[in-house]
XYZ file of C-alpha atoms in Angstrom:
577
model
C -59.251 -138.652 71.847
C -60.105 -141.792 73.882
C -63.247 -143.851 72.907
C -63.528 -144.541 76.613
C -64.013 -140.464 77.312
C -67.594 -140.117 78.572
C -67.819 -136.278 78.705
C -65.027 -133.804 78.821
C -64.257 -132.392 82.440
C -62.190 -129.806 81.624
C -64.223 -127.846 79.166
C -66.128 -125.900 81.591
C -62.501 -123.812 82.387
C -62.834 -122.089 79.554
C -65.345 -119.967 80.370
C -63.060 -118.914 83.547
C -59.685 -118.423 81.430
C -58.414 -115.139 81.461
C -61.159 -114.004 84.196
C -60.246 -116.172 87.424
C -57.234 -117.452 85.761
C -54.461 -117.125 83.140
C -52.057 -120.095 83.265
C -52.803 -123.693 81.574
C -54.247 -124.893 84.804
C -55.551 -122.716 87.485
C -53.561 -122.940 90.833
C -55.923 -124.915 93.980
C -57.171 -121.197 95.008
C -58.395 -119.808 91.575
C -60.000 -123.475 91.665
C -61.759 -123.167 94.777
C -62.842 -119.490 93.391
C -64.905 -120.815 90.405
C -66.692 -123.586 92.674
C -67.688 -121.401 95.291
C -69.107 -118.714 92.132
C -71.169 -121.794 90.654
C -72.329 -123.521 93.533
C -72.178 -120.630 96.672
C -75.013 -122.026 98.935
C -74.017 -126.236 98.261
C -72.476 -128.249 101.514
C -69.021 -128.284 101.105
C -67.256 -129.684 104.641
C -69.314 -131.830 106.514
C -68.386 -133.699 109.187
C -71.028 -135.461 112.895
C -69.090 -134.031 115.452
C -71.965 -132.311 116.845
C -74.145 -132.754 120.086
C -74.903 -136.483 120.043
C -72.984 -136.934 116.401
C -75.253 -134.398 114.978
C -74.113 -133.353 111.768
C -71.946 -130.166 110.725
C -72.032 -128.548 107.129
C -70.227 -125.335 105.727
C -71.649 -124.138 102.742
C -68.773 -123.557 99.666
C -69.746 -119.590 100.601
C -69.027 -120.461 104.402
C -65.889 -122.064 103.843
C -64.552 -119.789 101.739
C -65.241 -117.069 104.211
C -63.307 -118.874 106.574
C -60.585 -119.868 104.475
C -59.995 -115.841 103.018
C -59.963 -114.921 106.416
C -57.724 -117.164 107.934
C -55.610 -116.187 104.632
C -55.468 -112.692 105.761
C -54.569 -113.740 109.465
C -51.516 -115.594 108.233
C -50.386 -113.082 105.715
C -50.622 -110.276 108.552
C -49.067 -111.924 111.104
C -45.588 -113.128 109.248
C -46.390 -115.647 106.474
C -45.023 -114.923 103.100
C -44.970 -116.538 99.736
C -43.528 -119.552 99.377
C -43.378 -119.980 103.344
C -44.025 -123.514 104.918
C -47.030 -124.018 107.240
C -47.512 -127.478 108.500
C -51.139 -129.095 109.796
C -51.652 -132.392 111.325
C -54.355 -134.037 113.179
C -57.374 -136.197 112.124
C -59.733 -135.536 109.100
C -62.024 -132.108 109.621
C -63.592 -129.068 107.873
C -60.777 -127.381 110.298
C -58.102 -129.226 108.372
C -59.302 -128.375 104.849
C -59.491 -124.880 105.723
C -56.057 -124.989 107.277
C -54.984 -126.587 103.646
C -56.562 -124.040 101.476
C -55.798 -120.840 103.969
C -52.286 -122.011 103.121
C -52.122 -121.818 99.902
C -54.662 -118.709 99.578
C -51.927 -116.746 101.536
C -48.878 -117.806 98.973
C -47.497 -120.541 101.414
C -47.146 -124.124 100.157
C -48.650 -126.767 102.989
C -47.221 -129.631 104.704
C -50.116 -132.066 105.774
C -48.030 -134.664 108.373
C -49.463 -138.090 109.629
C -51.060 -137.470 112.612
C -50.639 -141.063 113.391
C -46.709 -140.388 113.573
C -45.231 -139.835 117.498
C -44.377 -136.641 118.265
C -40.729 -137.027 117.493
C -40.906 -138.452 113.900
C -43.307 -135.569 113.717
C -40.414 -132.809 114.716
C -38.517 -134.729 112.391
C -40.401 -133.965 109.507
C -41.077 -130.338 110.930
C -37.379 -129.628 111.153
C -36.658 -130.381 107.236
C -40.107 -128.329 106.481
C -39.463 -125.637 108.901
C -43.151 -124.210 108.443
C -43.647 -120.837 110.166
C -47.050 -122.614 111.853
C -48.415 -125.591 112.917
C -51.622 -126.465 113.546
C -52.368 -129.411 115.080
C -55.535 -131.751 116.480
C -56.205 -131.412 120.413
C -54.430 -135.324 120.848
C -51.144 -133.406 120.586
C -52.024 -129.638 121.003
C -50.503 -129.618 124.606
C -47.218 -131.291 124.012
C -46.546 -128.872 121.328
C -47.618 -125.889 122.795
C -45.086 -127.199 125.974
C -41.971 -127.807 123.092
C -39.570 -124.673 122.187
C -39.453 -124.603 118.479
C -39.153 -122.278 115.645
C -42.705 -122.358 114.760
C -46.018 -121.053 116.385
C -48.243 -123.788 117.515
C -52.394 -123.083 116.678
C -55.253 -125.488 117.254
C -57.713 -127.475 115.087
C -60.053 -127.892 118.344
C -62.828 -125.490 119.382
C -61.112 -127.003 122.856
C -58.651 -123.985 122.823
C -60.458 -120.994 121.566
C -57.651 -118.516 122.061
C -55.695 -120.675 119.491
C -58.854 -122.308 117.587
C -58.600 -121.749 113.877
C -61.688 -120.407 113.139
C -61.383 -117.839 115.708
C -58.393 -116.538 113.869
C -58.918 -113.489 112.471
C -57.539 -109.321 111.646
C -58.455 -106.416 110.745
C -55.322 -106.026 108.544
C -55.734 -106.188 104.235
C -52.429 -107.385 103.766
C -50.864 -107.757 100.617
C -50.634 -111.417 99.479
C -49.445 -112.310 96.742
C -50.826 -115.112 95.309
C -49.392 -118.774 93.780
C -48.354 -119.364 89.891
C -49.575 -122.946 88.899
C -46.015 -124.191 88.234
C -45.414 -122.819 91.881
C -45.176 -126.068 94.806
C -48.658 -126.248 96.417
C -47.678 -129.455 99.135
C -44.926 -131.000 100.424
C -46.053 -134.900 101.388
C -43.737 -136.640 103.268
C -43.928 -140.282 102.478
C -40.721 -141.449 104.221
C -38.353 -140.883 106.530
C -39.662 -141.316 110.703
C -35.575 -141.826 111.133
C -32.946 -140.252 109.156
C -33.571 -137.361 106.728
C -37.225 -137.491 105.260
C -38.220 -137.298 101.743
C -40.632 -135.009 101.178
C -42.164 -134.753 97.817
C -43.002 -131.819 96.133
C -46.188 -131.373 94.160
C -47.193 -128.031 92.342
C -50.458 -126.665 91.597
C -50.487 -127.749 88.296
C -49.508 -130.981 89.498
C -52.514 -131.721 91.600
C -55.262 -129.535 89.694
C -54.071 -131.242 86.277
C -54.479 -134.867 87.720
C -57.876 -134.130 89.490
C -59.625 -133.004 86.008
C -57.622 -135.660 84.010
C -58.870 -138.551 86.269
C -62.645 -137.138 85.714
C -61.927 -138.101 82.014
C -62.369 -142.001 83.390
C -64.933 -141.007 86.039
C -67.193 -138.542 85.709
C -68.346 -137.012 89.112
C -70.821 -134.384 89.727
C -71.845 -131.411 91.970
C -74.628 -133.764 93.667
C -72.157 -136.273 94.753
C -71.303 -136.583 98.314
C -67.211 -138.266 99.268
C -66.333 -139.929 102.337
C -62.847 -138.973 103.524
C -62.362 -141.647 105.775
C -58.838 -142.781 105.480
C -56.133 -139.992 106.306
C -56.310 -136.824 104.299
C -52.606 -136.096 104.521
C -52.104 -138.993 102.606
C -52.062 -138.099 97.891
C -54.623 -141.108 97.541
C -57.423 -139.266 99.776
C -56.283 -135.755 99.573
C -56.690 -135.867 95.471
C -59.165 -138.317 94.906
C -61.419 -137.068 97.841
C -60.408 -133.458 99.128
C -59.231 -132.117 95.757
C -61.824 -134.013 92.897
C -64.589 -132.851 95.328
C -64.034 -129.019 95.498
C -63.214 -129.121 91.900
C -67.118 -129.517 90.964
C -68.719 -128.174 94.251
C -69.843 -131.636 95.454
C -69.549 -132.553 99.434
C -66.628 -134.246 101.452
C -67.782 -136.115 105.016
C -64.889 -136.150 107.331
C -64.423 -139.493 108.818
C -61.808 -139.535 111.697
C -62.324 -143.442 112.544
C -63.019 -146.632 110.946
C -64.868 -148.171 113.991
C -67.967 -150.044 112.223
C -70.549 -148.333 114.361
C -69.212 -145.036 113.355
C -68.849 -146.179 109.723
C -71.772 -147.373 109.405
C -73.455 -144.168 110.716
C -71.722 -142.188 108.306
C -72.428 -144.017 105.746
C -76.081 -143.617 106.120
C -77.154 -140.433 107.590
C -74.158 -139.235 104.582
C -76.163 -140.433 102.166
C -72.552 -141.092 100.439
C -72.411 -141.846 96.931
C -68.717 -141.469 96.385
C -66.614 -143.974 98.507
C -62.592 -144.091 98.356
C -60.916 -147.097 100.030
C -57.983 -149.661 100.725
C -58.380 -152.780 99.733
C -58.356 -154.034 103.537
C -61.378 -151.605 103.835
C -63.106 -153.131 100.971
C -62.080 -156.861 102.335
C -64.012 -156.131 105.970
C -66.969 -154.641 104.057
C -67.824 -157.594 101.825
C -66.518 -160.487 104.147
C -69.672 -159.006 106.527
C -71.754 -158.622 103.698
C -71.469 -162.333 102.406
C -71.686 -163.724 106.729
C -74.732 -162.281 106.234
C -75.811 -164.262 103.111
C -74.458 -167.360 103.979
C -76.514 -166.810 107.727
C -79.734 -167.448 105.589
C -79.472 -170.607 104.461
C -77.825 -172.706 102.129
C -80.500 -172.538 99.645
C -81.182 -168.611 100.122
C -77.522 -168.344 99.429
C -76.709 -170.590 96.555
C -79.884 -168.813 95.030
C -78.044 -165.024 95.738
C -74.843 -166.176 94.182
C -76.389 -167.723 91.294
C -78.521 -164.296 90.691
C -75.459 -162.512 91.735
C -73.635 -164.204 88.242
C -76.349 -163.151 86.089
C -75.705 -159.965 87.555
C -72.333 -159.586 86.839
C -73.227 -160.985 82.972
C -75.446 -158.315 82.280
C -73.152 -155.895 83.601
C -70.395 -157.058 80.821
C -71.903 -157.712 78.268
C -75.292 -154.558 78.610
C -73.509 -152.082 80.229
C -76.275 -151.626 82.921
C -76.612 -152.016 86.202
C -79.305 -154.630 87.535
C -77.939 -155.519 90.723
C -78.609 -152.139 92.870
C -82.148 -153.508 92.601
C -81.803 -157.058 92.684
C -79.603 -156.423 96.114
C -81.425 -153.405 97.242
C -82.446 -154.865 100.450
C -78.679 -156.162 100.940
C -77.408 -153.092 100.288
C -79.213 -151.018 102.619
C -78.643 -153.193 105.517
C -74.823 -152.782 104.863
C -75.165 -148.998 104.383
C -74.314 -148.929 100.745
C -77.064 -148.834 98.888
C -76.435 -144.518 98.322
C -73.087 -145.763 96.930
C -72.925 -144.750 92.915
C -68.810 -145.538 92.666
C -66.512 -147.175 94.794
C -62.760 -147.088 94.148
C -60.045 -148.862 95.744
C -56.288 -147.385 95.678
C -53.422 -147.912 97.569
C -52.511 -151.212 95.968
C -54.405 -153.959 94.014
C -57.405 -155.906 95.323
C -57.760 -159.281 94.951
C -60.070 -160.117 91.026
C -62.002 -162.036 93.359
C -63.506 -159.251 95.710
C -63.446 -156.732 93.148
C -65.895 -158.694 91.184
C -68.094 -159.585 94.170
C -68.488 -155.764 94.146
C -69.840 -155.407 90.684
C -71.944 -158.542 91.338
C -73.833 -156.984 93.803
C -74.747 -153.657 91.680
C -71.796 -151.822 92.843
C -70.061 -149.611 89.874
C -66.576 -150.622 91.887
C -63.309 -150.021 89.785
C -59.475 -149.775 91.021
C -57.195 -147.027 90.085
C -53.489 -146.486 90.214
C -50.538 -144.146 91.322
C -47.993 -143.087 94.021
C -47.598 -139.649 95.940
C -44.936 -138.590 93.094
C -47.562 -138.516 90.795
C -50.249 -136.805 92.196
C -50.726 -139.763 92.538
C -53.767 -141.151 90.172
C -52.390 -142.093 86.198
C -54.350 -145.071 85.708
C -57.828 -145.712 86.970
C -60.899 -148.074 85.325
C -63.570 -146.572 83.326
C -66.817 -147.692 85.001
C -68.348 -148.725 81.775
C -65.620 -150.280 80.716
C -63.652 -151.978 83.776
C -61.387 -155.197 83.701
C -60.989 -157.036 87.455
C -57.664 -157.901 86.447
C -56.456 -153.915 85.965
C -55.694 -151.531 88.560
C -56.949 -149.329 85.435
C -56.101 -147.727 82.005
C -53.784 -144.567 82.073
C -54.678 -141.333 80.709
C -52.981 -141.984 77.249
C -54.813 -138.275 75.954
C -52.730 -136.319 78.364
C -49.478 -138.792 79.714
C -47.406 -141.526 78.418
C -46.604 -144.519 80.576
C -44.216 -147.564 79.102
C -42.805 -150.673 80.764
C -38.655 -150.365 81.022
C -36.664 -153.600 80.436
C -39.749 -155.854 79.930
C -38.836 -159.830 79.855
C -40.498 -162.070 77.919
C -43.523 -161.979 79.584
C -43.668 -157.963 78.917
C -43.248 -157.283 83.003
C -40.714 -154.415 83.705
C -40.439 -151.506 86.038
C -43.676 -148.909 84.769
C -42.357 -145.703 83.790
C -44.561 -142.575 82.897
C -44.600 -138.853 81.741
C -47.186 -136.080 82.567
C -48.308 -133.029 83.768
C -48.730 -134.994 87.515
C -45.139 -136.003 87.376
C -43.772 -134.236 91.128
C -41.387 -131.552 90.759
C -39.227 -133.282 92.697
C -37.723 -134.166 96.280
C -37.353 -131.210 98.590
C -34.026 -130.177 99.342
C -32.880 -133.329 97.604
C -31.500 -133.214 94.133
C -29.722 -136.035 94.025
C -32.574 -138.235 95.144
C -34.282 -136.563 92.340
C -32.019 -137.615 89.689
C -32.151 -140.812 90.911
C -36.097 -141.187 89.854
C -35.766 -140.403 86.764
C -34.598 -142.141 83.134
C -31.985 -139.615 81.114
C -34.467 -139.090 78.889
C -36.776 -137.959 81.916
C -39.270 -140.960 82.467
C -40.177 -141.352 85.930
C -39.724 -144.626 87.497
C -42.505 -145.655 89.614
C -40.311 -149.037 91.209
C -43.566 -150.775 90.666
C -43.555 -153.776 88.555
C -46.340 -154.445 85.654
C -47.416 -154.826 82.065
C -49.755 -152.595 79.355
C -52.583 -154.805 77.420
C -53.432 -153.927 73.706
C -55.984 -151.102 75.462
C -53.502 -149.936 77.413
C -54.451 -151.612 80.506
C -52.025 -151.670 83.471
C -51.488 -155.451 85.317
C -49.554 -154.599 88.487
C -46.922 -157.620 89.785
C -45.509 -156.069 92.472
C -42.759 -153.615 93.749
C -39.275 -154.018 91.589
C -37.448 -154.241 95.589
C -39.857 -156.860 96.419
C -39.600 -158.888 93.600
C -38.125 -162.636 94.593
C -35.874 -164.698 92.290
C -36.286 -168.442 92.520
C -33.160 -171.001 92.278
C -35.064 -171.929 88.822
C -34.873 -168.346 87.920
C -38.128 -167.551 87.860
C -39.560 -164.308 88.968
C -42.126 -164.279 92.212
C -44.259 -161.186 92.969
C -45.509 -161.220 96.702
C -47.899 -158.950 96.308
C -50.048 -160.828 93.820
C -49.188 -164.260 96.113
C -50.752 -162.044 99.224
C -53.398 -161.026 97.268
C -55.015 -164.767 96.774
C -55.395 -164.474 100.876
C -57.626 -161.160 100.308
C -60.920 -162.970 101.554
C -59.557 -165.674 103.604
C -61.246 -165.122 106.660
C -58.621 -166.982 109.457
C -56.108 -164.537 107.966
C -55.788 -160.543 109.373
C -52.253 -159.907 107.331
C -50.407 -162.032 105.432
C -46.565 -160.711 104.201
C -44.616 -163.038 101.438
C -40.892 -162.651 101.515
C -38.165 -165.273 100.234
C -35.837 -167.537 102.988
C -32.935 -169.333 102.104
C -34.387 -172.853 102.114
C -31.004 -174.761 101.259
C -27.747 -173.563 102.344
C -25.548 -175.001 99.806
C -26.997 -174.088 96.433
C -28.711 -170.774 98.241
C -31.411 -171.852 96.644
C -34.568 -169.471 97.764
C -38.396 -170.120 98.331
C -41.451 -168.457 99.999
C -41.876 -167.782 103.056
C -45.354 -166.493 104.375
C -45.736 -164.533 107.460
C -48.784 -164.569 109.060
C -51.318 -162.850 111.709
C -53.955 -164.866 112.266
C -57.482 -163.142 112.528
C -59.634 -162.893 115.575
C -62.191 -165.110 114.199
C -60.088 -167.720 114.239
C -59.516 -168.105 117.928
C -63.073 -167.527 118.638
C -63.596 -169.961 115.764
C -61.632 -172.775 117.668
C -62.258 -171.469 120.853
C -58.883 -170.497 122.141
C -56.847 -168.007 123.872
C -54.040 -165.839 121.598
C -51.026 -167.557 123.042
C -48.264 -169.803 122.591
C -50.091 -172.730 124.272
C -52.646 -172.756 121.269
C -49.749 -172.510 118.698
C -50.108 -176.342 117.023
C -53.736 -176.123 117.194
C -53.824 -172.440 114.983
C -50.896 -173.108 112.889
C -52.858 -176.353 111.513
C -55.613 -174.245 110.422
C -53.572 -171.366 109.227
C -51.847 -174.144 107.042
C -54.998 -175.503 105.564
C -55.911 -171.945 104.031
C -52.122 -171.870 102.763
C -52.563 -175.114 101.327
C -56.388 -174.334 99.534
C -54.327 -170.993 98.250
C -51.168 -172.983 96.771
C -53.403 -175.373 94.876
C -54.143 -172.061 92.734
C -50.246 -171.453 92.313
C -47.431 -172.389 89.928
C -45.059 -174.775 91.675
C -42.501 -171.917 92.103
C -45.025 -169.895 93.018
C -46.253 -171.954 96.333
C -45.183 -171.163 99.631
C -42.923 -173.915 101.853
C -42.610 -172.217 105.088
C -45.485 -170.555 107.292
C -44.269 -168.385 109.985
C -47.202 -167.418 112.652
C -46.374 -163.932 114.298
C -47.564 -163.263 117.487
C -48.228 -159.583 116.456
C -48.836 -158.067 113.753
C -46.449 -156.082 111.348
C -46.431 -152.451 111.146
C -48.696 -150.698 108.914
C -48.383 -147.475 106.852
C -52.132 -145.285 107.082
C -53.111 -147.160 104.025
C -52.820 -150.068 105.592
C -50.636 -151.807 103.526
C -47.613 -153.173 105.761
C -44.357 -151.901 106.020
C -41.973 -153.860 104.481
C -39.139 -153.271 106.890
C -38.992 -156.674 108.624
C -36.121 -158.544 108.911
C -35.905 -162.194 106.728
């Protein structure tokens, strides 16, 4: 076993096997079972979408009601096992019943970006082809007004008729239940044009990766999550939805990242669990140091300086001083309930995450990608390196590099009981993932340290070749531009910078932030565009000095909007160079 292993997670299942459950794993219902038997009168969903943002909790005994019943409902009016149903629509208790009814009736569920237009919506729906779909009151209408195959139901109390938790019979149908080798979700991760790929994750799947990942992180029944990016998405639906019902904690549904809203949350919460992006984490401590620096030169140099000791006896103790050195800090930024903050979704900047830690913040990254589950690697608290996006789960996977050159950087490959079953409908995609010797390649670029550490470098597609030959990741270029406040979103790519020897350099593509204008006190428009670019070039410059040569970017390209972003908001890479 690992020396790293704080307590064992999974222990506590054996006093269910054979009772609640007979397979390896148990499936996501026999899961939600045990919970709601240890910990029946606990808040389970909570969300403020009361009177006045009042708060909302169901009890694990309350949602479990409504889950079984809604179970019932679908079971006796058409849905059989392995049926599709499909739900959509902003994060709520509504949704998570939706999720688990699913899967309590013998369906398998299709969660769908509710931030997708209606039409990349249908065409995700028509390669699913749920028998339901249940869907947020933005969207309700149009749906209800569309001829399709499926029956349209609502998240909203707005339409009570339709509402889910108004669905109900008086019916006992038979259901039979879901195997843990049997698909539990479909997550579409591609495909808004063309034929969509949506992956398929089983029970085991998803229940083996939530209880593995506890093996890093140990989380408890008094912990409260904050879902606030989308729950559709694997990053928030395992390491939020799914690690929270497996030990009868609480999950607060967060359906905007306004600050005011945030902010709220975040205190009358009482979180102590929060899962991020790294542009979340960016916002949070860019306000957090304005608000040093706005004391003073002195105050602040003094606050850094106790901030480094902080961070020292952190390393080298293994305790915590800084949630009381910062306290005051902390509360004022509405974090001081946080025990563990994680960012996923891709690397943060070494810089910010060790601000984190500085400031008495137990803040660690983790690792993975829908096909897996999506967490194998993810930082010990106690034992965390800034550099990692963490250490994979070498007591229950295997991960090696493929092809590595000299530096030991090749494509990551892994094996493991979080490995996806596969594509839907889509062998030969399939295939395509996977080594002959059936390794799954992740397309992400990195290297393993002697403690089997993972380094990220970027995405194998992304990677740039320089006329030197040298290999440039963009990712860990845009990452140096993490807390550069002039900068919203930054996106390196390589141009053709002479045509005869086709030799290639960087290019940077950049949005400038808001601050910036006000900053210099000018409009966002062409007339500005010298004036901008000359500041925009001074952070480029500050950030190349920190470069290799063939590392430095040559050409700075100011866009007048920004690029699009996937719900992670990490940008879509589909520009043109």
């Amino acid at each position: 076993m690992s020396k790293l292993k704080i307590h064992d997670p999974i222990k506590f299942l054996d006093d269910y096997r054979g009772k609640v459950f007979n397979g390896e794993w148990p499936t996501i219902p026999e899961m939600f079972d045990i919970t709601t038997e240890r910990y029946p009168d606990r808040a389970c969903f909570t969300d403020f979408e009361g009177p006045n943002g009042a708060k909302n909790t169901l009890t694990y005994r309350q949602a479990h009601e409504k889950i079984v019943q809604l179970s019932k409902w679908l079971a006796a009016n058409g849905v059989k096992h392995g049926d599709r149903v499909a739900v959509t629509g902003k994060n709520s208790p509504e949704w998570a019943v939706v999720y688990l009814a699913a899967l309590y009736a013998g369906a398998i569920v299709c969660p769908l970006d509710y931030a997708l237009k209606i039409e990349e919506q249908e065409n995700l729906l028509s390669v699913a082809e749920p028998k339901y779909l249940f869907v947020d009151d933005e969207k309700y209408q149009r749906y209800i007004e569309k001829s399709a195959s499926y029956k349209v139901y609502a998240l909203s109390p707005k339409y009570q008729d339709k509402y889910v938790y108004n669905l109900s019979t008086d019916e006992d149908p038979e259901i039979k239940r879901p195997e843990e080798n049997e698909t539990a979700a479909i997550l579409f991760t591609s495909g808004t044009t063309g034929k969509p790929k949506g992956v398929m994750l089983s029970h085991k799947n998803l229940v083996s990766d939530c209880y593995i990942a506890q093996t890093h992180m140990p989380i408890y029944h008094t912990d409260v999550f904050y879902a606030l990016l989308p729950i559709h998405h694997a990053y928030t639906m395992l390491a939020v939805f799914i690690e929270t019902i497996s030990v009868g904690a609480e999950v607060v549904f967060g359906k905007s990242m306004a600050v005011n809203r945030l902010m709220h949350e975040l205190k009358e919460g009482k979180i102590t669990m929060l899962l991020g992006v790294p542009m979340l984490f960016n916002k949070l401590i860019q306000g957090i140091m304005k608000g040093v620096k706005e004391k003073g030169a002195f105050v602040y140099g003094l606050i850094r300086f106790l901030m480094g000791i902080s961070y020292f006896v952190k390393k080298v103790f293994k305790v915590n001083p800084g949630k009381k050195m910062f306290k005051s800090v902390l509360e004022k930024a509405n974090l001081a309930t946080i025990r563990i903050a994680i960012c996923g979704g891709g690397p943060l900047a070494k810089s910010v995450f060790k601000l984190y830690n500085e400031m008495g913040i137990d803040f660690v990254q983790g690792y993975g990608l829908t096909e897996t589950s999506p967490i194998i690697a993810l930082n010990p608290v106690h034992h965390f390196k800034i550099e990692s996006v963490g250490k994979y789960f070498v007591d229950y996977m295997q991960m090696k590099i493929l092809d590595p050159n000299e530096d030991g950087v090749g494509e990551i490959a892994v094996k493991g009981p979080m490995v996806m079953q596969g594509y839907y409908n889509m062998p030969t995609e399939t295939s395509l993932m996977f080594t002959e010797d059936g390794w799954f390649k992740t397309g992400d670029l990195g290297w393993l340290d002697s403690e089997n550490y993972l380094m990220l470098s970027g995405r194998v597609k992304n990677m740039i070749v320089t006329e030197g030959g040298k290999n440039v990741y963009p990712e860990e270029i845009e990452d140096k531009f993490q807390l550069q406040s002039d900068v919203q979103q930054i996106t390196v790519q390589g141009y053709i910078a002479d045509e005869v020897k086709k030799s290639e350099e960087l290019e940077a593509l950049i949005y400038p932030a808001d601050d910036l204008f006000k900053r210099l006190g000018v409009e966002r428009d062409g007339a500005n565009a010298t004036v901008v670019y000359n500041e925009i070039k001074k952070d480029v410059e500050e950030v190349n000095k920190t470069l290799l040569p063939y590392q430095r970017i040559t050409k700075i390209t100011i866009l007048e909007k920004p690029l699009e972003m996937t719900t992670t908001l990490k940008v879509k890479r589909n520009y043109k160079k």
